[in-house]
Short mmCIF file of C-alpha atoms and ligand atoms in Angstrom, two decimals:
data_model
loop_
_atom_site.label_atom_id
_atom_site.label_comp_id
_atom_site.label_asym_id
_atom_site.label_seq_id
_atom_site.Cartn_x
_atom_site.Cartn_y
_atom_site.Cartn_z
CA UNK A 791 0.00 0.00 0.00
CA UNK A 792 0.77 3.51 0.20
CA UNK A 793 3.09 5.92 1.60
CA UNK A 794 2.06 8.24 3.57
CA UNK A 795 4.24 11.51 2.28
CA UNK A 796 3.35 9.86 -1.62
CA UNK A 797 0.34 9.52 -0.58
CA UNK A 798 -0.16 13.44 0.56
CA UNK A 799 1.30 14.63 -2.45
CA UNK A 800 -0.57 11.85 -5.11
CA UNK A 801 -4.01 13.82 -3.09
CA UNK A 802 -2.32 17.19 -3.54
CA UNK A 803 -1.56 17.02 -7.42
CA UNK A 804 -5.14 15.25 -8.03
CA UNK A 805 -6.69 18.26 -6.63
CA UNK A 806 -4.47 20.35 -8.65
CA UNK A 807 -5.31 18.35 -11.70
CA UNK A 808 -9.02 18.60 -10.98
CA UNK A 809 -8.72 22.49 -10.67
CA UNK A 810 -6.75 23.20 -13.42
CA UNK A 811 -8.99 25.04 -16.52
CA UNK A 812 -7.07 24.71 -19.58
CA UNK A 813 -4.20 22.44 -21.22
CA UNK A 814 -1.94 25.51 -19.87
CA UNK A 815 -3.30 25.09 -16.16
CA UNK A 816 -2.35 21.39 -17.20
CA UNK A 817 1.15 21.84 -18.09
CA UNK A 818 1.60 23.74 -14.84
CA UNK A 819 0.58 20.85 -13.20
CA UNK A 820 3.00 18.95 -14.75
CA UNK A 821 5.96 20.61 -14.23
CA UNK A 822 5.19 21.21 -10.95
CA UNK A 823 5.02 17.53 -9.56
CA UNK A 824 6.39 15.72 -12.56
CA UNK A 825 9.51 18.44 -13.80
CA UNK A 826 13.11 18.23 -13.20
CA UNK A 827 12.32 20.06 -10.10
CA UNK A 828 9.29 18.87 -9.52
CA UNK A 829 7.78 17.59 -6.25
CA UNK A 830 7.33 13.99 -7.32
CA UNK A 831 10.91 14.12 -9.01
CA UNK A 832 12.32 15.29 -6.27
CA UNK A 833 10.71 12.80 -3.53
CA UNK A 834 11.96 10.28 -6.01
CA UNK A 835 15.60 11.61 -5.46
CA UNK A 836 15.34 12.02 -2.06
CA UNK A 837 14.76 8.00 -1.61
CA UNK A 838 18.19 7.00 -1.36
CA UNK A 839 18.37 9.06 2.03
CA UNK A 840 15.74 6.84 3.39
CA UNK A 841 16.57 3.45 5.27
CA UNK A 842 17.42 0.29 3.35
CA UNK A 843 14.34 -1.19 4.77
CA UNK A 844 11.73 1.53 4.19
CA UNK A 845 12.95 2.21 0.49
CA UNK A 846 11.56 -0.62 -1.51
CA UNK A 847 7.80 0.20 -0.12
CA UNK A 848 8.61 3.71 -0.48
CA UNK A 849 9.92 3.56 -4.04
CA UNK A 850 6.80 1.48 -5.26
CA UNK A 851 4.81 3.98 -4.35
CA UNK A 852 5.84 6.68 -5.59
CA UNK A 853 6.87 4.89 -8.94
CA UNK A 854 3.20 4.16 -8.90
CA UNK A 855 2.23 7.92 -8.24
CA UNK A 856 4.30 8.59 -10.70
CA UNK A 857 2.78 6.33 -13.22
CA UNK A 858 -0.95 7.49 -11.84
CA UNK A 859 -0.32 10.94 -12.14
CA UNK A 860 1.03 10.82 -15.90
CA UNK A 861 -1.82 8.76 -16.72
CA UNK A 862 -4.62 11.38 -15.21
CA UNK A 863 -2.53 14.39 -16.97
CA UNK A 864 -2.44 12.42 -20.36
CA UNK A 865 -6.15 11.77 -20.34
CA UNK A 866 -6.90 14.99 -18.97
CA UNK A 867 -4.69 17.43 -21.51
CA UNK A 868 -6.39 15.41 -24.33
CA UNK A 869 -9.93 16.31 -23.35
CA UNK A 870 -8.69 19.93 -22.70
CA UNK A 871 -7.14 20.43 -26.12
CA UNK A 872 -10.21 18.84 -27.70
CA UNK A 873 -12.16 21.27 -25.67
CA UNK A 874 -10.27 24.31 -27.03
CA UNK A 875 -9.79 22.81 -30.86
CA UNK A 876 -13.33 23.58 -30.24
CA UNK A 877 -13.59 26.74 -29.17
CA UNK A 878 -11.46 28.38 -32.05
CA UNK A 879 -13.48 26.98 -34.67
CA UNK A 880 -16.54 28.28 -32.81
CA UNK A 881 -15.17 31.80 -33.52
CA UNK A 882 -13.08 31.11 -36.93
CA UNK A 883 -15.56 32.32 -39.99
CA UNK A 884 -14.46 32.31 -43.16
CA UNK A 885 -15.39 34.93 -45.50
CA UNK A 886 -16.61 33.36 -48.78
CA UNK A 887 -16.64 36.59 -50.46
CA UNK A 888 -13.35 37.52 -50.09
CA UNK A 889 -11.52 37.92 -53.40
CA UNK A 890 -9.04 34.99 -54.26
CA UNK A 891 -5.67 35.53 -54.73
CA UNK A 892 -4.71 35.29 -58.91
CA UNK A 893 -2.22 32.77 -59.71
CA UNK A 894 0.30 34.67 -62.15
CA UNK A 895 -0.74 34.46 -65.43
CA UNK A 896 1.98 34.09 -68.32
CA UNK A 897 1.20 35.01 -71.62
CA UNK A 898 1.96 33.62 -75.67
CA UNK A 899 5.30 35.31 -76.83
CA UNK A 900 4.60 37.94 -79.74
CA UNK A 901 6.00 35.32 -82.30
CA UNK A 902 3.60 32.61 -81.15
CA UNK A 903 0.63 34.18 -81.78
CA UNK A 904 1.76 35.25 -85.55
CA UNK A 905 3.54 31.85 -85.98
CA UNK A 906 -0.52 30.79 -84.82
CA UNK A 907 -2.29 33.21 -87.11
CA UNK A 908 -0.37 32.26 -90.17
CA UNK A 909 -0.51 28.26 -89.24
CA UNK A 910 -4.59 28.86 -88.97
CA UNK A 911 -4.90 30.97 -92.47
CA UNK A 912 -3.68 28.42 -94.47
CA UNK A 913 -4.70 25.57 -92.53
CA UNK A 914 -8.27 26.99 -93.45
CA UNK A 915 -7.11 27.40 -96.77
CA UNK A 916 -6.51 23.45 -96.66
CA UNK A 917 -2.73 23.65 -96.17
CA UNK A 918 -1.02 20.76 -94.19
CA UNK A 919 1.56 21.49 -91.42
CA UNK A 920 5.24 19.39 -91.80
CA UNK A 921 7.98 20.97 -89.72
CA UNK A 922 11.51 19.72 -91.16
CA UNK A 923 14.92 19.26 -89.02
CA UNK A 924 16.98 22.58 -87.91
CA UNK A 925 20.03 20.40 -88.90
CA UNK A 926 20.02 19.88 -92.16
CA UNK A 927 22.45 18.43 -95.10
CA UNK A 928 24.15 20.36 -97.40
CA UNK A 929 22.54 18.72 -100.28
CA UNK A 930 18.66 19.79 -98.77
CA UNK A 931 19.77 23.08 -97.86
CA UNK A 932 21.59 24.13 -101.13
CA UNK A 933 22.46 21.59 -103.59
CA UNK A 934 18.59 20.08 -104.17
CA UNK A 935 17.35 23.72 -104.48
CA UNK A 936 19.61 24.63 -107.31
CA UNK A 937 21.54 26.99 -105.27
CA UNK A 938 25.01 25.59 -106.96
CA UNK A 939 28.04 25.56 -105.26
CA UNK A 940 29.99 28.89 -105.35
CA UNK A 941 26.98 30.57 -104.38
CA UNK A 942 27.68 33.58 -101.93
CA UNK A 943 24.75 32.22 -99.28
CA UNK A 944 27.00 28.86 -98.84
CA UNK A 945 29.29 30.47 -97.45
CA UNK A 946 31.01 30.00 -94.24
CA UNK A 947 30.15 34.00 -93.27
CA UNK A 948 26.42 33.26 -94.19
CA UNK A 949 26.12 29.24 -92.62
CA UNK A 950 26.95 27.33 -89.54
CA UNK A 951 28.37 24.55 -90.90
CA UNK A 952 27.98 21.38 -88.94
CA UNK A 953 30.71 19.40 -90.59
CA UNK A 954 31.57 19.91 -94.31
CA UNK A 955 27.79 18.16 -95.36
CA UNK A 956 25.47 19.18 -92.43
CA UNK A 957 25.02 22.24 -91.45
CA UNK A 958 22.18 24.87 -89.33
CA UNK A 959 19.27 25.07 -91.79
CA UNK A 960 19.68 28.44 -93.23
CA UNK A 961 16.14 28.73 -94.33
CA UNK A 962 12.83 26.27 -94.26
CA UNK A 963 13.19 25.95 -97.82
CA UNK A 964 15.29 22.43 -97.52
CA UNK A 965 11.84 21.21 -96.24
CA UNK A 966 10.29 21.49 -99.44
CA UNK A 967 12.48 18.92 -101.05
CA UNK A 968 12.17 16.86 -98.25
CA UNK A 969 8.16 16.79 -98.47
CA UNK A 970 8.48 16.26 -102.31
CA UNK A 971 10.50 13.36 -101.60
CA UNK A 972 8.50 12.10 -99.31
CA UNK A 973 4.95 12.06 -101.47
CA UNK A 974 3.21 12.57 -104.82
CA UNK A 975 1.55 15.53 -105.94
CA UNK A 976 -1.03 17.31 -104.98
CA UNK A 977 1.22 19.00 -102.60
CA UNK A 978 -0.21 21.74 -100.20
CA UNK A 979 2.33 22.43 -97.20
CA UNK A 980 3.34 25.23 -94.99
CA UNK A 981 6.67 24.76 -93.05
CA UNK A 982 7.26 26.85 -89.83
CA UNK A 983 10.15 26.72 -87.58
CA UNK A 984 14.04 27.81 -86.80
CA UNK A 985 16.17 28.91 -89.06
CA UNK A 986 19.90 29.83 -88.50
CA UNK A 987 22.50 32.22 -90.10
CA UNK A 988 25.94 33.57 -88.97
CA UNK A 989 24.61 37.27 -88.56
CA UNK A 990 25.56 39.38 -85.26
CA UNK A 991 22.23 40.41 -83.64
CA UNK A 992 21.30 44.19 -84.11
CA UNK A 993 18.28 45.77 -84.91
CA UNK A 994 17.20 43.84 -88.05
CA UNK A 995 19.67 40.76 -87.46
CA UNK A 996 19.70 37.47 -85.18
CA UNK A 997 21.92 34.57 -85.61
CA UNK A 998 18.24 32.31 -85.41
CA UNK A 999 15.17 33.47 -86.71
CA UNK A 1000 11.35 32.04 -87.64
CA UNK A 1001 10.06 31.70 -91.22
CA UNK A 1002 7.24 29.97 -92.72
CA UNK A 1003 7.30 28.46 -96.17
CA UNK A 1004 4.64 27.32 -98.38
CA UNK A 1005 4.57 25.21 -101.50
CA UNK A 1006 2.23 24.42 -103.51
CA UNK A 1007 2.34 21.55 -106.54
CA UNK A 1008 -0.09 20.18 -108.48
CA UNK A 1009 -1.53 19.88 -112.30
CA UNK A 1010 -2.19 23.20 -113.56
CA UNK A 1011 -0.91 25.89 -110.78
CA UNK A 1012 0.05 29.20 -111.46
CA UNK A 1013 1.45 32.38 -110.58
CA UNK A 1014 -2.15 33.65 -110.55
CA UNK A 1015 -2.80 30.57 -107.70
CA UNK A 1016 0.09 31.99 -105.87
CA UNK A 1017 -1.07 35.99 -106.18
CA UNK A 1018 -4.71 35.20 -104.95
CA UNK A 1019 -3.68 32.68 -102.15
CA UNK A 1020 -1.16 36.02 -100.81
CA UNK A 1021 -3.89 38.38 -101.56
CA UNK A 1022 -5.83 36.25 -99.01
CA UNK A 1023 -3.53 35.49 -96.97
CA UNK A 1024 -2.37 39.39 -96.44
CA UNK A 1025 -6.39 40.73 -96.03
CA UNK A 1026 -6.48 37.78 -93.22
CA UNK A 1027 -3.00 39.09 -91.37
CA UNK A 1028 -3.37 42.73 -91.84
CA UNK A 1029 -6.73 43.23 -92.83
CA UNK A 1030 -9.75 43.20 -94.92
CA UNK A 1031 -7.87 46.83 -97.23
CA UNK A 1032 -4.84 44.94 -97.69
CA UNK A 1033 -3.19 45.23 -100.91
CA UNK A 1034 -0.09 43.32 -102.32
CA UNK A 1035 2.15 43.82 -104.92
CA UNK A 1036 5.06 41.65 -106.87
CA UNK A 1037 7.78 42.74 -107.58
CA UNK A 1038 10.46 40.58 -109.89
CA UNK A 1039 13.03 39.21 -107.95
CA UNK A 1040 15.51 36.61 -108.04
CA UNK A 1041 15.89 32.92 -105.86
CA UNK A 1042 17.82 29.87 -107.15
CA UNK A 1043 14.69 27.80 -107.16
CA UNK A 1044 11.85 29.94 -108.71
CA UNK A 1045 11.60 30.62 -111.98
CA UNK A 1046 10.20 33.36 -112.29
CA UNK A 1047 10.59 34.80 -109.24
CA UNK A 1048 8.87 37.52 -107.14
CA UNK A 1049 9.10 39.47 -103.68
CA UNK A 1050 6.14 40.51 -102.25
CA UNK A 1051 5.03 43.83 -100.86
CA UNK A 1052 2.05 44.80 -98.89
CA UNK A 1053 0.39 48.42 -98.72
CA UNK A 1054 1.67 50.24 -95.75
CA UNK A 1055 -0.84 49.83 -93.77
CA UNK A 1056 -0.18 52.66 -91.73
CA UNK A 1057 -0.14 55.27 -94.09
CA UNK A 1058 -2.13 53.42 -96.98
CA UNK A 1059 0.95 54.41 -99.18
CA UNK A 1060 1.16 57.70 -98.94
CA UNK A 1061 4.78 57.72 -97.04
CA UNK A 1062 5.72 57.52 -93.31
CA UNK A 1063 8.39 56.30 -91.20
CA UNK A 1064 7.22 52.49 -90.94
CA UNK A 1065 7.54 52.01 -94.81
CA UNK A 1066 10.37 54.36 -94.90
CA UNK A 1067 8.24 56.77 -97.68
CA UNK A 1068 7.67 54.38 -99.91
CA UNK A 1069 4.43 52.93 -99.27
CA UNK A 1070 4.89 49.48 -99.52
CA UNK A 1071 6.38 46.98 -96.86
CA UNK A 1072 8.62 44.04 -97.85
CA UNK A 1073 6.74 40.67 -96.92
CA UNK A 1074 7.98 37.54 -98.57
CA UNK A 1075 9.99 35.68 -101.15
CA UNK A 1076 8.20 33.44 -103.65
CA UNK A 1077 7.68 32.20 -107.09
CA UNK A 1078 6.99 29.11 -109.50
CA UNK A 1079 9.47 26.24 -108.56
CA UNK A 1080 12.42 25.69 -110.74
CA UNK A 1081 11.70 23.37 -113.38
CA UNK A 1082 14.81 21.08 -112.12
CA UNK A 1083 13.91 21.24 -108.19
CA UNK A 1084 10.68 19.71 -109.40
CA UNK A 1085 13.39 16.87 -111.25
CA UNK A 1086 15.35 16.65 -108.67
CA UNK A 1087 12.57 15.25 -106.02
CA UNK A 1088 11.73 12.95 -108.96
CA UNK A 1089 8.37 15.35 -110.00
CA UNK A 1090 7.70 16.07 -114.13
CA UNK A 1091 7.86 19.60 -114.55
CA UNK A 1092 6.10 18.71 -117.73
CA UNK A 1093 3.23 16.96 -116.13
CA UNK A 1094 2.81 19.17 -112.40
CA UNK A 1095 3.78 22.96 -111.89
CA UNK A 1096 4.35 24.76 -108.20
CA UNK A 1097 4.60 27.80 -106.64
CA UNK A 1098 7.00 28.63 -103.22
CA UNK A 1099 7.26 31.06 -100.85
CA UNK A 1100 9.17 31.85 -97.58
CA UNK A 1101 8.57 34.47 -94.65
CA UNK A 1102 9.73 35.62 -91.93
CA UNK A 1103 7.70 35.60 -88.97
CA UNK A 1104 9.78 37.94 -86.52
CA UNK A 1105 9.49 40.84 -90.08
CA UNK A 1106 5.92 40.10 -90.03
CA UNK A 1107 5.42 40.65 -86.13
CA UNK A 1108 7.54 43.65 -86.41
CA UNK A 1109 5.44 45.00 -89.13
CA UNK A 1110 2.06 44.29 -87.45
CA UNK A 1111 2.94 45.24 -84.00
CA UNK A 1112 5.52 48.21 -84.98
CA UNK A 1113 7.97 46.72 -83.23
CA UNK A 1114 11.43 48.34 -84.68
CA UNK A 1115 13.90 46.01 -83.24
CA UNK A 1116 13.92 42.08 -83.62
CA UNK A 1117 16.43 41.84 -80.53
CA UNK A 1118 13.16 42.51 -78.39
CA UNK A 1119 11.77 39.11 -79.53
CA UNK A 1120 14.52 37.44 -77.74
CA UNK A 1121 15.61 39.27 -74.89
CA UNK A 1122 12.26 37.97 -73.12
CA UNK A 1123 11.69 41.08 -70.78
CA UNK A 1124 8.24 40.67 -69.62
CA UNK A 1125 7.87 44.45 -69.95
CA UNK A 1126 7.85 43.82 -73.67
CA UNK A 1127 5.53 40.83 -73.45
CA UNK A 1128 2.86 41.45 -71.63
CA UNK A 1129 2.16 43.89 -74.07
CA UNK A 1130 0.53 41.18 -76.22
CA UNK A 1131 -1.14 38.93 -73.41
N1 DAH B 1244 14.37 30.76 -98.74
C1 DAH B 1244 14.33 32.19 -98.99
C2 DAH B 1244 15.10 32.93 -97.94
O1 DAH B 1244 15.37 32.40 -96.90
C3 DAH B 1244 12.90 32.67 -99.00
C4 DAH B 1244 12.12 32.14 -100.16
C5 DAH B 1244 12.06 32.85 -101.34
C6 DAH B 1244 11.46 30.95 -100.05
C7 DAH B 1244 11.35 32.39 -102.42
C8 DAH B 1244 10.72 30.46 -101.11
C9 DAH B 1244 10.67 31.19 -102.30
O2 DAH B 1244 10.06 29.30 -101.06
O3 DAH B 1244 9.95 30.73 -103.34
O4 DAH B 1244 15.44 34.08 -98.16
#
């Protein structure tokens, strides 16, 4: 059984238990029988100063108080905190018409949503999408497109060269012997993606760049196919009082061959500073494909006829947006574009 100072103090902390209020009043209790200095600690201590023949009664008890009085705090502190858990939620309210907090929002880069506009004219216009590789051979690049081989564009200032047969696509054109490779006419592609030159970046110059090329090849097409497909295709970009106009050019692998102007549209051709005074604003390269590109992809230039043409997207951002410097496209200051979110 007991012992009679255990027992004094095991009556003592119940009543302290049974007054305490709150899992604070609780942890008082604790520390104050059960702590380091603590009255129960202590008495524990204090046993070895006790006679051999009192201490093994003595230490059973209080090992037992001990044991007792953990047990009551435990059970106790539990229902307290419960009691309190309670209590805040009593008094938390949340306010359902709050605003929420907006998750940033990004927004399409400048060259995504022309590189999307273009994609969805011509798909509409029942053009397929093929994207070619960025490294390319010499042969798909150049050679197939009749561009022979001491032509200024080869060279090393112009192309990064790979090894001495593959190189950095230099244009999307390559893609268009690829396709014609790859099926028979009717052929009705356009071919977006990266193309790279050896140019220092300035205002009008970046070592990689976006165009989009188109090719067309089937019985019967003409130049007049290729003038009313750009004639749509510039009312749908820069709207419905567009006007184009070709002017004769030269390209390896169109015969003849054209570059393509639109009205200014800011000034409707009367001069300013976007077209530089002279009305019109540079587009595109295009024309009827070379009789022997058509040969060499295995085609009959006697039997099927085609027409080309290649953009690029950052000139035709530029000149839709008025942005004056292509370096912006690639710099990625956010400044710059959110302006098109
Ligand atoms: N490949 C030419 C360039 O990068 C653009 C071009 C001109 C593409 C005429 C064509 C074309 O398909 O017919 O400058």
């Amino acid at each position: 059984m007991g012992h009679p100072r255990v027992d004094a103090m095991l009556r003592e902390a119940r009543e302290a238990v049974a007054a305490a209020r709150s899992s604070a009043d609780l942890e008082q209790v604790r520390v104050r029988f059960l702590g380091r200095q603590g009255v129960l600690t202590q008495l524990l201590r204090s046993l070895g100063a006790l006679a051999p023949e009192e201490r093994p009664a003595a230490g059973a008890a209080a090992n037992e108080a001990k044991r007792e009085l953990e047990a009551l705090l435990e059970g106790r502190l539990t229902a307290a905190l419960e009691v309190e858990r309670r209590a805040r939620r009593a008094h938390e309210r949340f306010d359902l018409t709050l605003p929420g907090r907006r998750p940033p929002r990004g927004a399409l880069h400048p060259l995504t949503h022309v590189h999307d506009e273009i994609v969805a004219i011509f798909a509409g216009l029942g053009f397929s999408v093929v994207e070619g590789s960025e490294v390319e051979t010499d042969y798909h690049n150049f050679e197939a497109l009749n561009i022979p081989r001491d032509h200024p564009a080869r060279d090393m200032q112009d192309t990064f060269y790979l090894s001495e047969s593959t190189l950095l696509r230099t244009h999307t054109s390559p893609v268009q012997i690829r396709a014609m490779k790859a099926q028979r006419p009717p052929v009705r592609i356009i071919v977006p993606g990266k193309v790279y030159r050896r140019d220092v970046a300035d205002m009008s110059h970046s070592p990689m760049f976006h165009q989009v090329e188109g090719l067309a090849v089937d019985r019967h097409i003409t130049m007049g196919d290729l003038k009313g497909t750009l004639e749509l295709f510039a009312r749908e970009m820069f709207g419905p009082g567009s006007r184009i106009r070709f002017r004769p050019s030269f390209f390896p692998f169109t015969e003849p061959s054209a570059e393509v102007d639109v009205l200014c549209f800011v000034c409707r051709g009367g001069g300013c500073r976007l077209c530089k005074q002279g009305g019109w604003l540079e587009i595109l390269g295009s024309g009827m494909v070379h009789p022997q590109v058509l040969k060499n992809v295995g085609y009959d230039p006697e039997e099927v006829t085609g027409w080309a043409f290649g953009m690029g997207i950052e000139r035709i951002a530029m000149l839709k947006y008025g942005i004056d410097d292509l370096r912006l496209f690639f710099e990625n200051d956010v400044r710059f574009l959110r302006q098109f979110a």
